[in-house]
Short mmCIF file of C-alpha atoms in Angstrom, two decimals:
data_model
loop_
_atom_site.label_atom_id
_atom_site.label_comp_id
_atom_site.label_asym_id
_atom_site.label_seq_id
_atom_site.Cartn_x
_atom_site.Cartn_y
_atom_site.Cartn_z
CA UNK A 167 -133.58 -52.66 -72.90
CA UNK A 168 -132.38 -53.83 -69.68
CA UNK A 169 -129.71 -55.59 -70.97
CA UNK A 170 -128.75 -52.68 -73.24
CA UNK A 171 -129.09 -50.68 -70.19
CA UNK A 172 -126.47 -52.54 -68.14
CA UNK A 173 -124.18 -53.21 -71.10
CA UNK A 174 -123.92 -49.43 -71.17
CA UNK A 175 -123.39 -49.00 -67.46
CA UNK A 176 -120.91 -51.80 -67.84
CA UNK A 177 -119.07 -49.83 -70.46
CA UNK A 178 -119.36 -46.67 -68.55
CA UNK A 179 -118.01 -48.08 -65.35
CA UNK A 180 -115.32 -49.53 -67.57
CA UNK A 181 -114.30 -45.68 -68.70
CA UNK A 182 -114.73 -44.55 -65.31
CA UNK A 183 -112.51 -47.11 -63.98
CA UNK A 184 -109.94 -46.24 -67.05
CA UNK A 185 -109.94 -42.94 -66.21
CA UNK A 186 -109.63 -43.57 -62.53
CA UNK A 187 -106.10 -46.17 -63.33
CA UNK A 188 -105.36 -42.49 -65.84
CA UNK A 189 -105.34 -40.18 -63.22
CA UNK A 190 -103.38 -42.39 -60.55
CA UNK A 191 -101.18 -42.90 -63.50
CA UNK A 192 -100.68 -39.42 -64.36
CA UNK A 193 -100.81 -38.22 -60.57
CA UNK A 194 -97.83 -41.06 -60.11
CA UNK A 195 -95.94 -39.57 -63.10
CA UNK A 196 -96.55 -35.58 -61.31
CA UNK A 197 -96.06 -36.73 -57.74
CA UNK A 198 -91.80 -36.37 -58.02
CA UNK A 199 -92.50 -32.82 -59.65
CA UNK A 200 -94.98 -31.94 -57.11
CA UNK A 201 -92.41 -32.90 -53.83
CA UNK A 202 -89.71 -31.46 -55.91
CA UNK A 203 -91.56 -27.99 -55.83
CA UNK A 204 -93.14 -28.66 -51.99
CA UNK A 205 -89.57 -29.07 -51.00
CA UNK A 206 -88.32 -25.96 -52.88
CA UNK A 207 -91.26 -24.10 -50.96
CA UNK A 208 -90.06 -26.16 -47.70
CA UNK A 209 -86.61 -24.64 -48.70
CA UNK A 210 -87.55 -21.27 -48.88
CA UNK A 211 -90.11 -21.24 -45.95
CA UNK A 212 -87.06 -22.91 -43.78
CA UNK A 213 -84.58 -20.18 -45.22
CA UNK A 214 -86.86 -17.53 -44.33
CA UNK A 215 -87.88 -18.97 -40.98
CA UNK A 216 -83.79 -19.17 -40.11
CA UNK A 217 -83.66 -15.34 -40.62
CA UNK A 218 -86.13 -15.59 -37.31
CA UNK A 219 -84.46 -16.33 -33.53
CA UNK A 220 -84.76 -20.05 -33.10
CA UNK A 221 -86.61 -19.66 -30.00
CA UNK A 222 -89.56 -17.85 -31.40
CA UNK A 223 -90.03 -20.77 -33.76
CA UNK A 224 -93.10 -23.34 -32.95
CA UNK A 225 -92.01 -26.37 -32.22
CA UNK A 226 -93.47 -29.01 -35.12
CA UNK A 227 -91.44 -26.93 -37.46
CA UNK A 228 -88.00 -27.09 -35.89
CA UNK A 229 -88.84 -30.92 -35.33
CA UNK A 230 -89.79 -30.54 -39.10
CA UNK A 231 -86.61 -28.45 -40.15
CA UNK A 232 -84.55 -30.95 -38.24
CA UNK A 233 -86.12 -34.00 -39.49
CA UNK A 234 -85.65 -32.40 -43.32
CA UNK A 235 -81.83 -31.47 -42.41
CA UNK A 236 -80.99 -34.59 -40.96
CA UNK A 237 -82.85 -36.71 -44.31
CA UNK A 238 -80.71 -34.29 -46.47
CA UNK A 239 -77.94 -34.84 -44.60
CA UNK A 240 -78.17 -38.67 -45.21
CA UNK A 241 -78.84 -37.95 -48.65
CA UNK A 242 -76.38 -36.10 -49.83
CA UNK A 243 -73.79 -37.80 -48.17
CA UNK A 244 -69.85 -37.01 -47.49
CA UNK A 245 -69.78 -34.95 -50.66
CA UNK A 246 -71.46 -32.45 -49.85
CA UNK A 247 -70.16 -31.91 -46.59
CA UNK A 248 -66.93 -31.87 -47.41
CA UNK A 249 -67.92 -28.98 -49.85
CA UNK A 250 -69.64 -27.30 -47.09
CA UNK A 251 -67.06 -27.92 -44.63
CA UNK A 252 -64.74 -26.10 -46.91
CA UNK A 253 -66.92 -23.46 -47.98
CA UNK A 254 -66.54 -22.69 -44.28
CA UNK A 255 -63.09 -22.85 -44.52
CA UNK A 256 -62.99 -20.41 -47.39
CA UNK A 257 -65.15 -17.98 -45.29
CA UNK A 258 -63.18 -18.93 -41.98
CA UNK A 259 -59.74 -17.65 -43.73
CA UNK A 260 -61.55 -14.55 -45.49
CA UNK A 261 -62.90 -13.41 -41.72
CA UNK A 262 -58.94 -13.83 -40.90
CA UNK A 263 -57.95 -11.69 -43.73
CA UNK A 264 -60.50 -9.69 -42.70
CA UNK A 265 -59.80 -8.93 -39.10
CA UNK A 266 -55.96 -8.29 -40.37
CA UNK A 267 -57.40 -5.18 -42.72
CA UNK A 268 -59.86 -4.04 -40.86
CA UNK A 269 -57.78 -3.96 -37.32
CA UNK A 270 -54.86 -1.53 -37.77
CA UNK A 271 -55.36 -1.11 -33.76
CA UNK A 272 -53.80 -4.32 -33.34
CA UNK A 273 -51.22 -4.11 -36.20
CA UNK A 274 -49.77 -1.06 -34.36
CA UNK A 275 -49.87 -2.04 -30.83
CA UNK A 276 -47.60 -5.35 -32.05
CA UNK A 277 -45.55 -2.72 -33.82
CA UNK A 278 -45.33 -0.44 -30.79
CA UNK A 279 -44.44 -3.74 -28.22
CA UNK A 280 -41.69 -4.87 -30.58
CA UNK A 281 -40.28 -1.29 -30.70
CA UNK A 282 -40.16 -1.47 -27.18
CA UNK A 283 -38.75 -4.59 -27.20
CA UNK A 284 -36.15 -3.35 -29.26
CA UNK A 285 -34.99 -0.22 -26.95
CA UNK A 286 -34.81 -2.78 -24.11
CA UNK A 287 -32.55 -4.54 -25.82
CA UNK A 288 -30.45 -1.52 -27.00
CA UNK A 289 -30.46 -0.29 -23.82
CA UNK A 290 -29.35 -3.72 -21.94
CA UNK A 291 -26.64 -3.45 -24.79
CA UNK A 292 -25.07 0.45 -24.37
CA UNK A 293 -25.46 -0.53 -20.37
CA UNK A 294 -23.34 -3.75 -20.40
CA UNK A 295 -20.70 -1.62 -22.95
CA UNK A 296 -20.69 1.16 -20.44
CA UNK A 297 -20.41 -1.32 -17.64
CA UNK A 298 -17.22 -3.25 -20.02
CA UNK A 299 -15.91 0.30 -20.83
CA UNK A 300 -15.67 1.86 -17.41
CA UNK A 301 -14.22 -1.59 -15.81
CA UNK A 302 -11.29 -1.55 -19.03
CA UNK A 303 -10.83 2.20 -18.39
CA UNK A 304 -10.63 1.56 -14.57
CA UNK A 305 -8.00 -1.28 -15.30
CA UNK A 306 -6.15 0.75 -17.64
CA UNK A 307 -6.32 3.69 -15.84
CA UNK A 308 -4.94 1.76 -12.57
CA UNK A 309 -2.14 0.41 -14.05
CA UNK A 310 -0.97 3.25 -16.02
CA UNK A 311 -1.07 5.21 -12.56
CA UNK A 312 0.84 2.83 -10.71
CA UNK A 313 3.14 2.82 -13.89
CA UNK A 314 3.27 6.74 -13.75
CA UNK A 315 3.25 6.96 -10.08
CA UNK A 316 4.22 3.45 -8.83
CA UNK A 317 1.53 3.48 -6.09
CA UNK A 318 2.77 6.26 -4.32
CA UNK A 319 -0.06 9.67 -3.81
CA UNK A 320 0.70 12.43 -6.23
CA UNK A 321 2.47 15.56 -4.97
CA UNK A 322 0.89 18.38 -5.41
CA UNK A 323 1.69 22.23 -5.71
CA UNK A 324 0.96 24.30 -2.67
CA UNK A 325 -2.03 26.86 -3.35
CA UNK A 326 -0.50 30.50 -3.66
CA UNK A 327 3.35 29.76 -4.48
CA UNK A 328 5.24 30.53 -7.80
CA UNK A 329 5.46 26.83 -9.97
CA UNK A 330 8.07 25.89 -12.65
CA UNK A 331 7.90 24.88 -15.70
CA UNK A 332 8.41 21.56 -17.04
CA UNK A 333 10.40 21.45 -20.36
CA UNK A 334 11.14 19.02 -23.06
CA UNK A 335 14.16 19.04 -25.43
CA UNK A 336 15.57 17.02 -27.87
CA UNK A 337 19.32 17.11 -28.38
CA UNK A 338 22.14 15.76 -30.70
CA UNK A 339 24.52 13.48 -29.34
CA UNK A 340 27.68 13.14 -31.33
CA UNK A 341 28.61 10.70 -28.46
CA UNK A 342 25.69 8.32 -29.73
CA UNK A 343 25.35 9.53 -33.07
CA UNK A 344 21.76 10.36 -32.52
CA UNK A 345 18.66 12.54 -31.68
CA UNK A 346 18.15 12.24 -27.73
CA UNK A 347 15.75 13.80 -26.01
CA UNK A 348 16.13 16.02 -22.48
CA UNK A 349 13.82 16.03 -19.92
CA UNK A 350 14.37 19.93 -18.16
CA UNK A 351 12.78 21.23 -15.08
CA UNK A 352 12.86 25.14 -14.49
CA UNK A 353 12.73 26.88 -11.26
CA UNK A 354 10.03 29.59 -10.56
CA UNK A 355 10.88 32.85 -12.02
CA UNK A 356 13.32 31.13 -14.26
CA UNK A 357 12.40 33.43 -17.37
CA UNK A 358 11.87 36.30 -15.41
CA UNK A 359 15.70 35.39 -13.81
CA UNK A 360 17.41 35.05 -17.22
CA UNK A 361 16.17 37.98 -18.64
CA UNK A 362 17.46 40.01 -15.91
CA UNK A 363 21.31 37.99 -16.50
CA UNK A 364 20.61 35.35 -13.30
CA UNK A 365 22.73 31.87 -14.14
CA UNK A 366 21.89 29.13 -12.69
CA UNK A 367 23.17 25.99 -11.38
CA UNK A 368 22.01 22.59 -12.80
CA UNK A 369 21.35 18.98 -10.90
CA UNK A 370 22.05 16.38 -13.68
CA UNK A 371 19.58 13.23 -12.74
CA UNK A 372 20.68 9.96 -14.27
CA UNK A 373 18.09 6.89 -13.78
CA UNK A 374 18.03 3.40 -14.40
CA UNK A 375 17.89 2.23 -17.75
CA UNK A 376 14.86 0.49 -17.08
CA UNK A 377 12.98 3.66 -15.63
CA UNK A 378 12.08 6.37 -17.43
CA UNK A 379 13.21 10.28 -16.88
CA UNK A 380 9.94 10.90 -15.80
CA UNK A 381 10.06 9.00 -12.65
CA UNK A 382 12.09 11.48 -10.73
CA UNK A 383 9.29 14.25 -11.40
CA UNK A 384 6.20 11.82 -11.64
CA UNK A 385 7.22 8.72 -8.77
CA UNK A 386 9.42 11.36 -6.97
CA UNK A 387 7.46 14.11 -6.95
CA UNK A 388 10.19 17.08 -7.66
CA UNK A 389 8.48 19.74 -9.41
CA UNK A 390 6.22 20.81 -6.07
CA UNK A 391 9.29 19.81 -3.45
CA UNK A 392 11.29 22.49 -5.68
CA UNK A 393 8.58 24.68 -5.89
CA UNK A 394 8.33 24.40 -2.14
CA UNK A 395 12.04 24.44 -1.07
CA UNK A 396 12.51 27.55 -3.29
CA UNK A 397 9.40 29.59 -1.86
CA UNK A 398 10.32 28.72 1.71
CA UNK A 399 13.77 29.93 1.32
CA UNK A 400 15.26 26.28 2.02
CA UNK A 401 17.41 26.42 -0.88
CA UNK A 402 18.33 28.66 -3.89
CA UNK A 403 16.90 27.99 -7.33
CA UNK A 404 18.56 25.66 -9.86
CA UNK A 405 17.49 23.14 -13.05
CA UNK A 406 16.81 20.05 -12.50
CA UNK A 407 18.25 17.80 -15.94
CA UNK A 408 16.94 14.81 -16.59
CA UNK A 409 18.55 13.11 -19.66
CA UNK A 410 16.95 10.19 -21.74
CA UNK A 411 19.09 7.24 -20.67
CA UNK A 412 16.10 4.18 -20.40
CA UNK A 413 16.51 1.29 -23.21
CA UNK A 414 19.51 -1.68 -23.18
CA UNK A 415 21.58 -2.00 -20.14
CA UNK A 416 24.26 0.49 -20.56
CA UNK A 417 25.67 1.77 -17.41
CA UNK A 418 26.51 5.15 -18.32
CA UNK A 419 29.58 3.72 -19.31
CA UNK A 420 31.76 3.88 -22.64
CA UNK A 421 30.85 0.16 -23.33
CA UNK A 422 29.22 -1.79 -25.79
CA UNK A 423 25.70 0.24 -25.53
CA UNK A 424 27.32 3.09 -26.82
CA UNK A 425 29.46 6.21 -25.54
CA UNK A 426 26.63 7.06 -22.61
CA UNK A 427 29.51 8.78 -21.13
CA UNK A 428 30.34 11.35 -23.56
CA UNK A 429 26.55 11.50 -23.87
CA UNK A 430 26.20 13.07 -20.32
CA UNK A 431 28.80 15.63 -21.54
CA UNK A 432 26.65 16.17 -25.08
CA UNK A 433 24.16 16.87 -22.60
CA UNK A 434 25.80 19.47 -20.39
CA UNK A 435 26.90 21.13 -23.83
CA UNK A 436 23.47 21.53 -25.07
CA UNK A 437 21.75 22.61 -21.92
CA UNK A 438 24.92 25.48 -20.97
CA UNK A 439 23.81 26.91 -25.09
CA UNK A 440 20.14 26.72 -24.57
CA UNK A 441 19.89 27.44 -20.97
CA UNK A 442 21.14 30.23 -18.61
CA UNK A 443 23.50 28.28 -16.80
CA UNK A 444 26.88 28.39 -14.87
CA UNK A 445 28.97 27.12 -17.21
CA UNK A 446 31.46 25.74 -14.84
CA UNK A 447 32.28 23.08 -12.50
CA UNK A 448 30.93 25.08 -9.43
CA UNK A 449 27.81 25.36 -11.31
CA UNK A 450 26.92 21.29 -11.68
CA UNK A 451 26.51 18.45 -9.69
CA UNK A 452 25.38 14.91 -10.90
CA UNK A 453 23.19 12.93 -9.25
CA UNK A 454 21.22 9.44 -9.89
CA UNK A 455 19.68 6.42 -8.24
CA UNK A 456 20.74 2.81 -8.47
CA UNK A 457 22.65 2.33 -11.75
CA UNK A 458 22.14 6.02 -12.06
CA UNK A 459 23.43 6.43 -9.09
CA UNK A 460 26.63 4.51 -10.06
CA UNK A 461 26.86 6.17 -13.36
CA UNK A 462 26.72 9.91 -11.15
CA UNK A 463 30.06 8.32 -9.20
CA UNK A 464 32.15 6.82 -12.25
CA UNK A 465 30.83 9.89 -14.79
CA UNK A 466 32.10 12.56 -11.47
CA UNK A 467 34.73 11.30 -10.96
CA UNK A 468 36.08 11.15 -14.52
CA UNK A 469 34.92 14.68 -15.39
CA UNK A 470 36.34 16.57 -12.12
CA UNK A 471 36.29 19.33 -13.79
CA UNK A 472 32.90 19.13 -15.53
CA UNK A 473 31.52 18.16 -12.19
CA UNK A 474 31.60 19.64 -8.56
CA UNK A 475 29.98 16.61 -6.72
CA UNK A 476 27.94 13.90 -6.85
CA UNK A 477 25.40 12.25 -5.45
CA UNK A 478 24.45 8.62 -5.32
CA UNK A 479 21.40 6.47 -4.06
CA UNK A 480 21.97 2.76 -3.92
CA UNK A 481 24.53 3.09 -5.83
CA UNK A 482 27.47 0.27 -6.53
CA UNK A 483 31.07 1.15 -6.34
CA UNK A 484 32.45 -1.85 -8.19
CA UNK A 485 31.50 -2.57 -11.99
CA UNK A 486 29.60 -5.92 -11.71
CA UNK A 487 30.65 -6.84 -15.54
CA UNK A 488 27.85 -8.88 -17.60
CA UNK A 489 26.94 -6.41 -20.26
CA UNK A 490 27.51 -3.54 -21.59
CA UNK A 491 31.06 -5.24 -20.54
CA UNK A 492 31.29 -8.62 -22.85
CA UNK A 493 33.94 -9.09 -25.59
CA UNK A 494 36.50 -6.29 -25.98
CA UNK A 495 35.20 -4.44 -23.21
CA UNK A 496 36.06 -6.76 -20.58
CA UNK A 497 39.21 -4.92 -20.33
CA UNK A 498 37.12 -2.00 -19.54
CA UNK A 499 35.54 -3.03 -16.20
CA UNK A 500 38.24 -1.77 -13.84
CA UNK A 501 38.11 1.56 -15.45
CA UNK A 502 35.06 1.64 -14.64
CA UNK A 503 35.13 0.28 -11.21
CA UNK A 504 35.28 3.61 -9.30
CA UNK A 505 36.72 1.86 -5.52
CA UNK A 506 39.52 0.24 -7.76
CA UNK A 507 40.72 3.87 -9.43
CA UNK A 508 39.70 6.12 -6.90
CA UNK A 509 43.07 5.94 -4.97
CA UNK A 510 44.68 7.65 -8.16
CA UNK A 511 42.64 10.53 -8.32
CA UNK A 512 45.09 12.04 -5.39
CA UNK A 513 46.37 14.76 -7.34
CA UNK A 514 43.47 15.98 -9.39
CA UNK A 515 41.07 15.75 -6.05
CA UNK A 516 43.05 17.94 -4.36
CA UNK A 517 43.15 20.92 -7.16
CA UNK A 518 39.38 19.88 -8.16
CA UNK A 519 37.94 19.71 -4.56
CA UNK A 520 34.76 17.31 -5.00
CA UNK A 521 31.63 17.19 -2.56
CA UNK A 522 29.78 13.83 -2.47
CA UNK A 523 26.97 12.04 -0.38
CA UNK A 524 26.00 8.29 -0.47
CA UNK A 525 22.95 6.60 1.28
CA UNK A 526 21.62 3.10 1.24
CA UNK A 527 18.43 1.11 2.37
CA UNK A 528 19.53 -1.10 5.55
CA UNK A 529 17.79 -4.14 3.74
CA UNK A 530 19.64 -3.97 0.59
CA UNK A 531 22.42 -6.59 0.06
CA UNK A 532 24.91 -5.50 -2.88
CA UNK A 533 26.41 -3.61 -2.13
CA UNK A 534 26.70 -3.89 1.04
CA UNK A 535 27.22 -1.46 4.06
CA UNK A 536 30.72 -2.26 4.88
CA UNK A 537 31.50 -1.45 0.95
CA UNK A 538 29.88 1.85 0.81
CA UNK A 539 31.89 2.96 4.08
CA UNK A 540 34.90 1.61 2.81
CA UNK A 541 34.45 3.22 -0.38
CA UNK A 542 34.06 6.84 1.66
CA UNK A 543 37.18 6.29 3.34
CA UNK A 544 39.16 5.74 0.53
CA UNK A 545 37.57 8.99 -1.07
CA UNK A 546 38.15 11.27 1.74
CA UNK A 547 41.88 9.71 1.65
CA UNK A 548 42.26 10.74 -2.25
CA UNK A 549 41.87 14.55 -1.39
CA UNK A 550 37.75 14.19 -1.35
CA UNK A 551 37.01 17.67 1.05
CA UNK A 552 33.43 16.30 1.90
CA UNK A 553 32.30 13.07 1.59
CA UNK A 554 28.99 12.32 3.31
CA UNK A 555 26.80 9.31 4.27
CA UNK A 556 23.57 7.81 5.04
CA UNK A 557 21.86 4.47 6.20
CA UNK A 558 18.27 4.14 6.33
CA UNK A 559 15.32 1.83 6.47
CA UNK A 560 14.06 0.31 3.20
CA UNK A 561 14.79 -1.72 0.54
CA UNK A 562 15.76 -1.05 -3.45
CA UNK A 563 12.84 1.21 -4.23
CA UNK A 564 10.77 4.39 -4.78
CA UNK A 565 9.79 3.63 -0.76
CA UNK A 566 13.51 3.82 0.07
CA UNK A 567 14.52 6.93 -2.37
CA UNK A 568 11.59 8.93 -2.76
CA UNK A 569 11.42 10.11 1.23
CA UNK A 570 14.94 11.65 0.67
CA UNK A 571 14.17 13.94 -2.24
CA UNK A 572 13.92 16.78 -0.28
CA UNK A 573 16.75 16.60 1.13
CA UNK A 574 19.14 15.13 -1.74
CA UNK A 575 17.54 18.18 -3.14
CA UNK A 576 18.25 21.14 -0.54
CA UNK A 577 22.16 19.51 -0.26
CA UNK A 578 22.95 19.97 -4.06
CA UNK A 579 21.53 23.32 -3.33
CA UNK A 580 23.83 24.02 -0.46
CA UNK A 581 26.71 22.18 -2.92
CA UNK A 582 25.95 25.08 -5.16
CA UNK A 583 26.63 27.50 -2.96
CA UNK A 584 29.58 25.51 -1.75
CA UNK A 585 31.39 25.39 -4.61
CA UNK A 586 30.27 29.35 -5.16
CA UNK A 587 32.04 30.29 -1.55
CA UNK A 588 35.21 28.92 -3.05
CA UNK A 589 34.72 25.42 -1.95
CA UNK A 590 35.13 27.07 1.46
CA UNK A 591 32.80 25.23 4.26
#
């Protein structure tokens, strides 16, 4: 019995002990299922507990949560941070994207500031223009002044005085075989004059042939000193002509340049048709400065009786040659050369008295004073009833010719009335 007994306890303890090495066995095979779901629940418990501030947290579980992060961490390894890192990224980029569509505050204000930006430019831009501008218009307007007025202060009308009237024509010269044109100034109460049958006399005006008509009324100023003279009583009213004669070098001569002679006569043609004029000797003088003024003695005196006087500023009395006077025309020169003809104009100055006045600047050099005496002499020997002089300061310029306007002006005017009288002083 007793052995019986403990052959049974032996084979019970035998059972028990198999089922003991079952269970370890089968709690060994459930224990990676079991941590598997504790760590889920860890999971969950941690995700919920990170909704929480982690300062209200007790303090085994963030040593817990850290301890579980950093063995995960380890575990995982590098590829799952790099999936988290760019996870991140991704979300990183979408917040960007993010703040550029849901800001239009900002998008405008950069619109605005490069608006701005853009006027300041503009602005900079129409300034330095307007700066450019008004310095080229300055320049231009400078030079073309001095070119109009060669430095000298406009003259003016006086307030409250009767003006004339500035007048352009254009003429054909059969002389030239061409249009020219005529520059014409008209006295105050010119039309007012003709209408009632007034004639008047007319101042021919040669220039230069490098100036320009309009220097005797811009540079000289005789539109208001007419104006003036005439209103003050100083002397009577008569046109001022001012043919076209600038271009080539031609001397107002019959030369290579053309017939400019016969064009001053084309000229006194058109105006005495157009023009209430004299149309006589008595009623014209010719006048002119430098070569002008040489053309006004060599075209007087070979058109006595176109002509009454003359007048000439710095004016030559010998034909220097050079051109118009090359080739052919050589022989021409002492035609031309009024103080080597002058001396046979005895007969014809004495039936065709002449008036005539000559200045010069004291600092010009050719001629020369002792030639323009000379050359009066021999005048007023031919039969010339009044030749008439003057020497002043100044060289071969406006500063030398345009002080005597006035009174080049007022003695044509007393010519006029001269050669009216009967050519009786």
């Amino acid at each position: 019995m007793l052995r019986e007994r403990l052959v049974v306890l032996d084979r019970l303890g035998d059972a028990a002990a198999s089922d003991q090495h079952d269970r370890r066995d089968r709690q060994q095979q459930d224990e990676p299922k079991r941590a598997r779901a504790s760590r889920e629940r860890h999971d969950d418990a941690a995700d919920h507990e990170s909704n929480r501030k982690p300062g209200k947290r007790h303090p085994r579980e963030r040593l817990r949560v850290g301890t579980r992060q950093l063995l995960e961490r380890q575990a995982s390894g590098r590829p799952r941070a790099e999936v988290r890192d760019a996870r991140v990224a991704e979300q990183v980029q979408q917040a960007d994207a993010g703040d550029r569509r849901d800001h239009p505050e900002q998008d405008n204000e950069r619109e605005v500031a490069e608006a701005q930006t853009l006027m300041r430019r503009l602005t900079i831009g129409l300034l330095a223009l307007a700066v450019l501008t008004t310095g080229c218009y300055g320049a231009w307007s400078y030079a073309h002044n001095y070119y109009v007025y060669r430095g000298f202060p406009v003259v003016h009308d006086l307030p409250g005085i009767a003006r004339g009237r500035e007048v352009k024509l254009k003429i054909w010269s059969h002389a030239l075989h061409s249009e020219r044109k005529v520059l014409v100034y008209l006295p105050p109460h010119y039309f007012s004059g003709a209408r009632a049958g007034y004639r008047y006399p007319v101042l021919y005006l040669l220039q230069a042939s490098v100036m320009q008509p309009t220097n005797y009324l811009r540079v000289g100023g005789l539109g208001p000193l007419v104006d003036r003279l005439v209103d003050t009583g100083k002397m009577a009213p008569y046109i001022s002509v001012m043919p076209a004669g600038n271009g080539r070098d031609h001397e107002w001569a019959n030369a290579a340049a053309g017939n400019y002679d016969g064009y001053v006569l084309d000229v006194v043609h058109a105006i005495d048709k157009r023009l209430s004029t004299i149309r006589d000797r008595s009623g014209r003088i010719v006048a002119g400065l430098s070569e002008g003024g040489y053309g006004a003695i060599n075209v007087g005196l070979h058109h006595l009786r176109t002509f009454s006087g003359f007048e000439s500023w710095s004016g030559y009395y010998v034909q220097p040659g050079g051109y118009p006077f090359v080739g052919k025309y050589v022989k021409r020169i002492a035609a031309n050369s009024p103080a080597l003809y002058v001396s046979r104009l005895h007969g014809q100055l004495h039936r065709l008295p002449l008036r005539a006045f000559m200045y010069m600047g004291h600092r010009e050099r050719n001629p020369t004073l002792a030639d323009m005496m000379r050359f009066a002499r021999e005048l007023r020997a031919a039969g010339g009833r009044i030749v008439e002089t003057g020497y002043y300061p100044g060289r071969h310029n406006w500063k030398l010719w345009r002080p005597h306007i006035p009174h080049m002006l007022v003695w044509a005017g007393e010519g006029f009335r001269w050669a009216e009288n009967g050519y009786r002083r």
